[in-house]
PDB file of C-alpha atoms (C1' of nucleotides) in Angstrom:
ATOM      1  CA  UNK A  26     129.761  79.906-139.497  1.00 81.00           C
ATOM      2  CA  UNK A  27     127.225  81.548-141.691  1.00 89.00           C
ATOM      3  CA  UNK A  28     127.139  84.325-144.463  1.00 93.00           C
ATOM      4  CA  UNK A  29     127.497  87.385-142.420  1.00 94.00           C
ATOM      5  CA  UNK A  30     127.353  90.560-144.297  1.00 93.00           C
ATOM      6  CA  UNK A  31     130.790  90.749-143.936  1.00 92.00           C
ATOM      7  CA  UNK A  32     131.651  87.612-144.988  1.00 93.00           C
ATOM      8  CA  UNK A  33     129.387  88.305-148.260  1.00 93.00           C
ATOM      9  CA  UNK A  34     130.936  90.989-149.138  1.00 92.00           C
ATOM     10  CA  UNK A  35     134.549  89.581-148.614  1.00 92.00           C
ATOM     11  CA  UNK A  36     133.019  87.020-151.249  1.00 93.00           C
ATOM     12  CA  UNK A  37     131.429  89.282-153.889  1.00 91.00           C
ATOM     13  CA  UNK A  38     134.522  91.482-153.997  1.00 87.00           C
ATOM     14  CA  UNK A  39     137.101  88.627-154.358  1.00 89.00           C
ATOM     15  CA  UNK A  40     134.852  86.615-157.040  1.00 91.00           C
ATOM     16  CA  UNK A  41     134.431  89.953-158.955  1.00 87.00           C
ATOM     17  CA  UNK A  42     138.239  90.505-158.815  1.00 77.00           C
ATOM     18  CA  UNK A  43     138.493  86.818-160.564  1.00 82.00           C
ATOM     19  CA  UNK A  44     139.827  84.479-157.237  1.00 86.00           C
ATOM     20  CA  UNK A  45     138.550  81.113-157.465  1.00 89.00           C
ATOM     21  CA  UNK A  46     136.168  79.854-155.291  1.00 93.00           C
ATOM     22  CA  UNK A  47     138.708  77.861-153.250  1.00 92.00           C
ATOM     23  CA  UNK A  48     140.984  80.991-152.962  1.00 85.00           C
ATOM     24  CA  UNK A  49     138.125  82.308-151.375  1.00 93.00           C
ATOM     25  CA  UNK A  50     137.128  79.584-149.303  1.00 94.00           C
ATOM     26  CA  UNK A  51     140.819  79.461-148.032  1.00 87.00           C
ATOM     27  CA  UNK A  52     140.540  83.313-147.316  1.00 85.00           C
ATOM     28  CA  UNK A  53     136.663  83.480-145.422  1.00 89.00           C
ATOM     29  CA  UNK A  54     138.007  79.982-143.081  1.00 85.00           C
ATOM     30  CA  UNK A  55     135.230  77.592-142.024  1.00 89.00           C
ATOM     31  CA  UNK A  56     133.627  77.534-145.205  1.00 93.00           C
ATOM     32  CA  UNK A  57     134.586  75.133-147.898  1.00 94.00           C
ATOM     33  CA  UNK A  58     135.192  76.177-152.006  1.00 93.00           C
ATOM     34  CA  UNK A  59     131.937  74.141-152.754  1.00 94.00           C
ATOM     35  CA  UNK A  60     129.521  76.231-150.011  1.00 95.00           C
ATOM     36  CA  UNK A  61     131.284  79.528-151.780  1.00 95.00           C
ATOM     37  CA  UNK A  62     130.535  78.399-155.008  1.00 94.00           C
ATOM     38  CA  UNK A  63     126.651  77.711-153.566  1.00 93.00           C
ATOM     39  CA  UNK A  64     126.630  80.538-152.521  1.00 94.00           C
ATOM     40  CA  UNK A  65     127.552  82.565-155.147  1.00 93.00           C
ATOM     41  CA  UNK A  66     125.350  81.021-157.077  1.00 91.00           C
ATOM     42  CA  UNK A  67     122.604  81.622-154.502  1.00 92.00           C
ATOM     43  CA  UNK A  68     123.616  85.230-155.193  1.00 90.00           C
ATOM     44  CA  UNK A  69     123.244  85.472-159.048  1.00 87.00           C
ATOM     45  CA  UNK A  70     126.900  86.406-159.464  1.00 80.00           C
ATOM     46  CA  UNK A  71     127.547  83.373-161.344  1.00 71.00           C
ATOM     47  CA  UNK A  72     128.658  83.606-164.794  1.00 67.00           C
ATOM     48  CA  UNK A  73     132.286  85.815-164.629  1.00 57.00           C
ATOM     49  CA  UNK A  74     132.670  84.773-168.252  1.00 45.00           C
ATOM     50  CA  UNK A  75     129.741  84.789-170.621  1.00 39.00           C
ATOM     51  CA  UNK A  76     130.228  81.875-172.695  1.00 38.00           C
ATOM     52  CA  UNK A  77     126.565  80.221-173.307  1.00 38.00           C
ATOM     53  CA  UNK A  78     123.995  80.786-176.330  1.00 38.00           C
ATOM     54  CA  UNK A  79     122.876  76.845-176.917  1.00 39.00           C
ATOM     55  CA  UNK A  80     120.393  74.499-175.714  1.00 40.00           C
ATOM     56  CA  UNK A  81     119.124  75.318-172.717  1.00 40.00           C
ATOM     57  CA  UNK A  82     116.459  78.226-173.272  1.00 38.00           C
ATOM     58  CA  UNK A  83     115.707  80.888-171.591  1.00 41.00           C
ATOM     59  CA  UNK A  84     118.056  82.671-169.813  1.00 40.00           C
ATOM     60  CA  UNK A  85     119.112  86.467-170.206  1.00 43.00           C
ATOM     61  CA  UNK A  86     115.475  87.898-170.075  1.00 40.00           C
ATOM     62  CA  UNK A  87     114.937  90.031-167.206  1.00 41.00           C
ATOM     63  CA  UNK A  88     117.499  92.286-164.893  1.00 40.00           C
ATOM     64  CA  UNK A  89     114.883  93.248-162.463  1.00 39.00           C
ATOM     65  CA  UNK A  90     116.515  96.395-161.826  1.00 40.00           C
ATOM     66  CA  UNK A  91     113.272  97.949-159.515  1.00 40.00           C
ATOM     67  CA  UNK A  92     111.761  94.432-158.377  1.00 40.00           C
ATOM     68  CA  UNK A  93     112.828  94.756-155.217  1.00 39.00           C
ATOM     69  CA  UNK A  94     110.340  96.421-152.808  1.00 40.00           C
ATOM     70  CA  UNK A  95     110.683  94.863-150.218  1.00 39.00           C
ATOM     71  CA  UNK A  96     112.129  95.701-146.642  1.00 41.00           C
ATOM     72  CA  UNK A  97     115.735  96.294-148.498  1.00 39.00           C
ATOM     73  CA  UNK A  98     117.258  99.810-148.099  1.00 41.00           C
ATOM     74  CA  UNK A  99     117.547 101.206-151.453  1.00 39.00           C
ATOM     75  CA  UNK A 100     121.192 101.591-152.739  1.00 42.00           C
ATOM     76  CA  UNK A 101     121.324 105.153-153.740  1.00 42.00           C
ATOM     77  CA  UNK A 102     124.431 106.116-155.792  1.00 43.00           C
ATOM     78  CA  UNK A 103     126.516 102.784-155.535  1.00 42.00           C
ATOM     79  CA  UNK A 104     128.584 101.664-158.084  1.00 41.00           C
ATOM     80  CA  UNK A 105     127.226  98.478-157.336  1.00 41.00           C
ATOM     81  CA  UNK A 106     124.783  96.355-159.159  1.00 41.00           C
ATOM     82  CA  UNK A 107     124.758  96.873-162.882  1.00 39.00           C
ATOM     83  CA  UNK A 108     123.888  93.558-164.258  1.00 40.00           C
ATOM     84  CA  UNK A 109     123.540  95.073-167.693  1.00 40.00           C
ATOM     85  CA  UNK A 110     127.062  95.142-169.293  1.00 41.00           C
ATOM     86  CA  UNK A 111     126.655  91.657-171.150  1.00 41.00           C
ATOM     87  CA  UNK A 112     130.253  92.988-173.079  1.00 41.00           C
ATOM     88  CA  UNK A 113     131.605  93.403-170.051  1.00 40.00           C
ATOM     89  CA  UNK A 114     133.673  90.463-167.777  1.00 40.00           C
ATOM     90  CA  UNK A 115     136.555  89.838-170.029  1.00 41.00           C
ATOM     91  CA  UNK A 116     138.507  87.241-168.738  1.00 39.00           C
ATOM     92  CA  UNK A 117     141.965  87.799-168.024  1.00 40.00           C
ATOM     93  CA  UNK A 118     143.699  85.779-170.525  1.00 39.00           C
ATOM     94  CA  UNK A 119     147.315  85.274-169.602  1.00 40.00           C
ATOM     95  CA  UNK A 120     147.850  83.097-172.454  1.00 39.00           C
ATOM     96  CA  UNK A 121     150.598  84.674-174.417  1.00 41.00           C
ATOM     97  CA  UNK A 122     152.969  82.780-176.332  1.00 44.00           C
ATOM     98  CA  UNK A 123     155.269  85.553-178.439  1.00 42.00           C
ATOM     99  CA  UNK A 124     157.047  82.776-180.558  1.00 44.00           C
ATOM    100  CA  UNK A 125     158.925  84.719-182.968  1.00 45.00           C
ATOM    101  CA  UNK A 126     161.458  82.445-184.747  1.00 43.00           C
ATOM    102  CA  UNK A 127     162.565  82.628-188.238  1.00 42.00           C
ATOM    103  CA  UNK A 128     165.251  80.257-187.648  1.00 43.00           C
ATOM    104  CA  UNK A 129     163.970  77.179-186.483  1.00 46.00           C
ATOM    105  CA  UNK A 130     166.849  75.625-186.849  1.00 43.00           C
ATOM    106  CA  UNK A 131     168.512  75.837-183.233  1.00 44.00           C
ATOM    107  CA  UNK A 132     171.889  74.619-182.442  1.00 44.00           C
ATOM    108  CA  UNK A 133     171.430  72.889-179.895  1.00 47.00           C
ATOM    109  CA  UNK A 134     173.189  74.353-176.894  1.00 46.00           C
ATOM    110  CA  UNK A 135     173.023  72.347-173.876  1.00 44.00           C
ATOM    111  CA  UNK A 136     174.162  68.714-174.072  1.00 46.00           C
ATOM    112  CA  UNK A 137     177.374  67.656-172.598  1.00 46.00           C
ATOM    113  CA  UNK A 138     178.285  64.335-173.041  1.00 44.00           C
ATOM    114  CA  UNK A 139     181.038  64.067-170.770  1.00 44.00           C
ATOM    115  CA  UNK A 140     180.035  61.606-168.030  1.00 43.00           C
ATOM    116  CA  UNK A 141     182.157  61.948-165.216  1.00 47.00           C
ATOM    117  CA  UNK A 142     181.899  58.456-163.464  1.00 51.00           C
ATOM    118  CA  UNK A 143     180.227  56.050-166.027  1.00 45.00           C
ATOM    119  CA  UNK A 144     177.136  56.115-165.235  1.00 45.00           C
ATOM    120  CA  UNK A 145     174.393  56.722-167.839  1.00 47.00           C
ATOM    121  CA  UNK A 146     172.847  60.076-167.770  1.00 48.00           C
ATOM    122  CA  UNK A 147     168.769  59.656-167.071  1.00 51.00           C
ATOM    123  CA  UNK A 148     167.203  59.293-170.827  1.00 51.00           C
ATOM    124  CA  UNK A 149     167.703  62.689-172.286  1.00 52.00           C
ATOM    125  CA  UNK A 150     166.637  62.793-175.316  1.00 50.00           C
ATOM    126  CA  UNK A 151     169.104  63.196-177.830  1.00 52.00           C
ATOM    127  CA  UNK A 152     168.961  66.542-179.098  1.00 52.00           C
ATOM    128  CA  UNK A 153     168.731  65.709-182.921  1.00 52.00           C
ATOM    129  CA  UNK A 154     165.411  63.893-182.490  1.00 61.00           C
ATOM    130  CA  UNK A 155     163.411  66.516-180.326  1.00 64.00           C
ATOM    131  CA  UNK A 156     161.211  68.975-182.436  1.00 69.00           C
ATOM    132  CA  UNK A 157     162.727  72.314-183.077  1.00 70.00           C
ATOM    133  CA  UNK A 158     159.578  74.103-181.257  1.00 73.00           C
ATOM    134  CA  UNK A 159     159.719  71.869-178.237  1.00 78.00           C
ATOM    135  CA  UNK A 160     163.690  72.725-178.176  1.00 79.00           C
ATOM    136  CA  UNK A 161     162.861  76.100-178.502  1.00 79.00           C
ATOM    137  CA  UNK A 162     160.610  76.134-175.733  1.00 84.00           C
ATOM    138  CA  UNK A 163     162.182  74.274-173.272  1.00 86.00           C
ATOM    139  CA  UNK A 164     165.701  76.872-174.216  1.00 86.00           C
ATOM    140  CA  UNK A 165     163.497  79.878-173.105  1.00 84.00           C
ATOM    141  CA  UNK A 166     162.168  78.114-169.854  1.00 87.00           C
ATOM    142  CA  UNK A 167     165.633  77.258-168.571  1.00 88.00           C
ATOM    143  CA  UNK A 168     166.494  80.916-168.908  1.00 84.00           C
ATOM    144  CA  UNK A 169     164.065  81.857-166.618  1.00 83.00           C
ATOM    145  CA  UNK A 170     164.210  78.140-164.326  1.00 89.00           C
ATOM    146  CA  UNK A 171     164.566  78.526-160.842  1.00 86.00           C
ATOM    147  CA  UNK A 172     167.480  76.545-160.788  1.00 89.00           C
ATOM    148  CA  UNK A 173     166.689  74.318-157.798  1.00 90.00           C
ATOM    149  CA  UNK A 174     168.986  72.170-156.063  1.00 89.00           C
ATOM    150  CA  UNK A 175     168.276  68.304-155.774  1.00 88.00           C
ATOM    151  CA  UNK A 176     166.911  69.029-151.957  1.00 87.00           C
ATOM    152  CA  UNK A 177     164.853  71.964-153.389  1.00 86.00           C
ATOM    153  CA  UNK A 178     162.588  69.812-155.210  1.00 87.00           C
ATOM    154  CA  UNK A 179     158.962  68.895-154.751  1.00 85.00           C
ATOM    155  CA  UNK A 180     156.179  67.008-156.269  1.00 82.00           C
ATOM    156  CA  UNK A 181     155.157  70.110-158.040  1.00 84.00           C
ATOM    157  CA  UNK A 182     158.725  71.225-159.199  1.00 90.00           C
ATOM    158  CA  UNK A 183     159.662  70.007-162.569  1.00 91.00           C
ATOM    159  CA  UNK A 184     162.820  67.470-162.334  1.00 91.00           C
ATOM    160  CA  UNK A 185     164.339  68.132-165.789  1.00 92.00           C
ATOM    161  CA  UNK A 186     168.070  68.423-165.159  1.00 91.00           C
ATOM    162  CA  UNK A 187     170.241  71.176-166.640  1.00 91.00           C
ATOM    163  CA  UNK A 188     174.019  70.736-166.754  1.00 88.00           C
ATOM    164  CA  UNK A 189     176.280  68.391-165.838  1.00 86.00           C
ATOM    165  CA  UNK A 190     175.670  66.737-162.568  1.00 84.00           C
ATOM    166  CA  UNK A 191     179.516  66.583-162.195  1.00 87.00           C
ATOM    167  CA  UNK A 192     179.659  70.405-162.094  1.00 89.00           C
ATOM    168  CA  UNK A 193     178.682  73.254-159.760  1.00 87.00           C
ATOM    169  CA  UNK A 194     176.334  74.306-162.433  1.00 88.00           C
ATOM    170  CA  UNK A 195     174.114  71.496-162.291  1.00 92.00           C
ATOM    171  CA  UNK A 196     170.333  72.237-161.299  1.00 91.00           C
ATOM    172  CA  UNK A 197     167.184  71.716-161.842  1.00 92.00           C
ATOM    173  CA  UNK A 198     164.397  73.250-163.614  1.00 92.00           C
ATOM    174  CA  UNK A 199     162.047  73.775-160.941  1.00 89.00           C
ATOM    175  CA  UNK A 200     159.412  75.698-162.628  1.00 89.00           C
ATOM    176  CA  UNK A 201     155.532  74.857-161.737  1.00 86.00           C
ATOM    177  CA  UNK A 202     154.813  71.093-163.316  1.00 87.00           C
ATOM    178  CA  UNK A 203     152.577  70.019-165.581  1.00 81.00           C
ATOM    179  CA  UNK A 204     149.853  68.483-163.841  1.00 76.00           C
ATOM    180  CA  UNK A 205     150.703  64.438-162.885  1.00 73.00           C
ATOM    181  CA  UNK A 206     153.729  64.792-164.708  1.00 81.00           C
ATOM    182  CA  UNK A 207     157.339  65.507-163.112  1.00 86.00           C
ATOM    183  CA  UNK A 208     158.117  68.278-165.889  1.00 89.00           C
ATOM    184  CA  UNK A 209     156.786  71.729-166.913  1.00 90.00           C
ATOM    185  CA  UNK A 210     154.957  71.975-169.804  1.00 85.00           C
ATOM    186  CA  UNK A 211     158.176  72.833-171.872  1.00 87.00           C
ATOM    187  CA  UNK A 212     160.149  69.905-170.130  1.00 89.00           C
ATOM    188  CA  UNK A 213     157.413  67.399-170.852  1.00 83.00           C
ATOM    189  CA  UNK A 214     157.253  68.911-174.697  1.00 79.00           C
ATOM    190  CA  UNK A 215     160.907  67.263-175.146  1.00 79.00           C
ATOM    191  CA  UNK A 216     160.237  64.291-173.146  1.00 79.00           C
ATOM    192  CA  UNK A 217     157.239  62.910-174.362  1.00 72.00           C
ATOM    193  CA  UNK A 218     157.825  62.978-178.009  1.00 67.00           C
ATOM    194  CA  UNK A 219     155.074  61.637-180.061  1.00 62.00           C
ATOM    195  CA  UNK A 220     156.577  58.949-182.226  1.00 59.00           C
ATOM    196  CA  UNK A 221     155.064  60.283-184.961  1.00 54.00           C
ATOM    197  CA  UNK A 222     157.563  63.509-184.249  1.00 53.00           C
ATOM    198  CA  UNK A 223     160.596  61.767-183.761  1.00 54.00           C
ATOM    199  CA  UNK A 224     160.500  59.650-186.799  1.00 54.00           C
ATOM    200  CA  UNK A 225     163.423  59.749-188.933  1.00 54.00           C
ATOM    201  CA  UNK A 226     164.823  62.755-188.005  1.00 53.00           C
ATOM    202  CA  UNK A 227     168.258  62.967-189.340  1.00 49.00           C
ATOM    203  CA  UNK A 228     171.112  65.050-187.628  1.00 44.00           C
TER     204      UNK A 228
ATOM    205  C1'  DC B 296     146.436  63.621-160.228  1.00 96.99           C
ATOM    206  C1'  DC B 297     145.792  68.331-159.683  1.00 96.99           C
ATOM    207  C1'  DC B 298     142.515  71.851-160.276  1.00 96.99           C
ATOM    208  C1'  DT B 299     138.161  74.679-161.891  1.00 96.99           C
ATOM    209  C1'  DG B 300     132.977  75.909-161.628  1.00 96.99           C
ATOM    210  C1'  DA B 301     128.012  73.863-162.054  1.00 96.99           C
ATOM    211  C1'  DT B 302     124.341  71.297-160.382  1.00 96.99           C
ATOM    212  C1'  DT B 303     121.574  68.539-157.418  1.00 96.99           C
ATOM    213  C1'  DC B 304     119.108  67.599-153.396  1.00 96.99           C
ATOM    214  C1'  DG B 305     118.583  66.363-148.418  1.00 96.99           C
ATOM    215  C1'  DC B 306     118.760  69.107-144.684  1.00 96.99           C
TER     216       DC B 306
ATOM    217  C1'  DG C  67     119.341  79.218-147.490  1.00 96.99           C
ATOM    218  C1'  DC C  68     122.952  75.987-146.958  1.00 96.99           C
ATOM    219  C1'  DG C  69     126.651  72.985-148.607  1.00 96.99           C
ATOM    220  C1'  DA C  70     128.338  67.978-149.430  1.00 96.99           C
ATOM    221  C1'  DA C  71     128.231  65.055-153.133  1.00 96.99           C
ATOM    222  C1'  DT C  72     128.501  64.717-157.600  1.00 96.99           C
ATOM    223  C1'  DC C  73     129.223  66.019-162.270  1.00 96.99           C
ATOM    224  C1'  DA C  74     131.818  67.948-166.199  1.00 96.99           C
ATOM    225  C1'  DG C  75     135.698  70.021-167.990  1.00 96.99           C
ATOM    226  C1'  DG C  76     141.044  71.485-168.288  1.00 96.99           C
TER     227       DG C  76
END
DNA sequence: CCCTGATTCGC
DNA sequence: GCGAATCAGG
């Protein structure tokens, strides 16, 4: 396979619309993420996020914006090509944690100690020595888990177990995991406790 | 371990 | 020009 115009294009418009270059390697077939990411760089549509100014020296300098003479039909009104906007490319930044809590103090809501057959319950931590933020966080994810049945889970589903396994409302998290772990990021914030955290924590 | 892009260098 | 291998970071 090589870069027909077609397949450029496919490229430039997905890059510019933020996929990564595996998304787009996926998408164009026969091509692997690294040859995209050649390739774009082959292009000069590199840098989606401007984030440089150190060592290495030159670099912004010229936008040859009439250097091209050559056998290439000139792009009359296009939108394209305006190399110019250094402001511009603003990354999309989903990072948004609204964490409005004047009471830190939660009450703990989930916890049932009732075990039905004797069998100890995989280490949850107790509840009075997990951080009030981490409980918190993990109390919002479960409100929005995906509640997935024991079959339902995969490598990349996070295992932390709501409920009581005795019960028809017994499930599991099952939101996106935190990478090598078997919890989401909220999950792993109450299992891994730094023991620093926990220490002497009264009820 | 999963992923990301960046760079190098033989082809 | 091309892209696998490698590097560097999250």
């Amino acid at each position: 396979m090589s870069w027909t115009d077609e397949r450029v294009e496919t490229l430039k418009r997905m890059w510019s619309e933020g996929a990564s270059a595996s998304q787009i390697a996926k998408e164009l077939g026969q091509v692997t993420r690294n040859a995209v990411i050649g390739k774009v760089h082959r292009l000069g549509l590199s840098n989606r996020v401007a984030l440089n100014g150190q060592p290495e020296g030159e670099e912004p300098a010229v936008a040859e914006a009439a250097s091209a003479p050559a056998t290439a039909p000139a792009p009359v009104d296009d939108e394209d090509d305006a190399p110019e906007d250094e402001e511009l490319a603003a990354a999309p930044e989903p990072e948004a944690d609204a964490e409005d809590e004047e009471e830190v103090e939660a009450p703990v809501p989930f916890r049932r100690p009732i075990i039905p057959a004797g069998q100890p319950l995989p280490p949850q931590p107790s509840a009075n020595e997990i951080s009030p933020e981490a409980q918190a966080a993990a109390l919002a994810v479960e409100k929005a888990a995906k509640r997935l049945s024991l079959m339902e889970l995969t490598e990349k589903t996070c295992k932390w177990p709501v409920g009581d396994p005795a019960t028809p409302n017994f499930w599991f998290c099952g939101m996106p995991v935190q990478q090598g772990k078997p919890y989401c990021e909220a999950h792993v914030g109450v299992a891994f406790q730094p023991m620093s955290a926990r220490r002497d924590r009264r009820r």
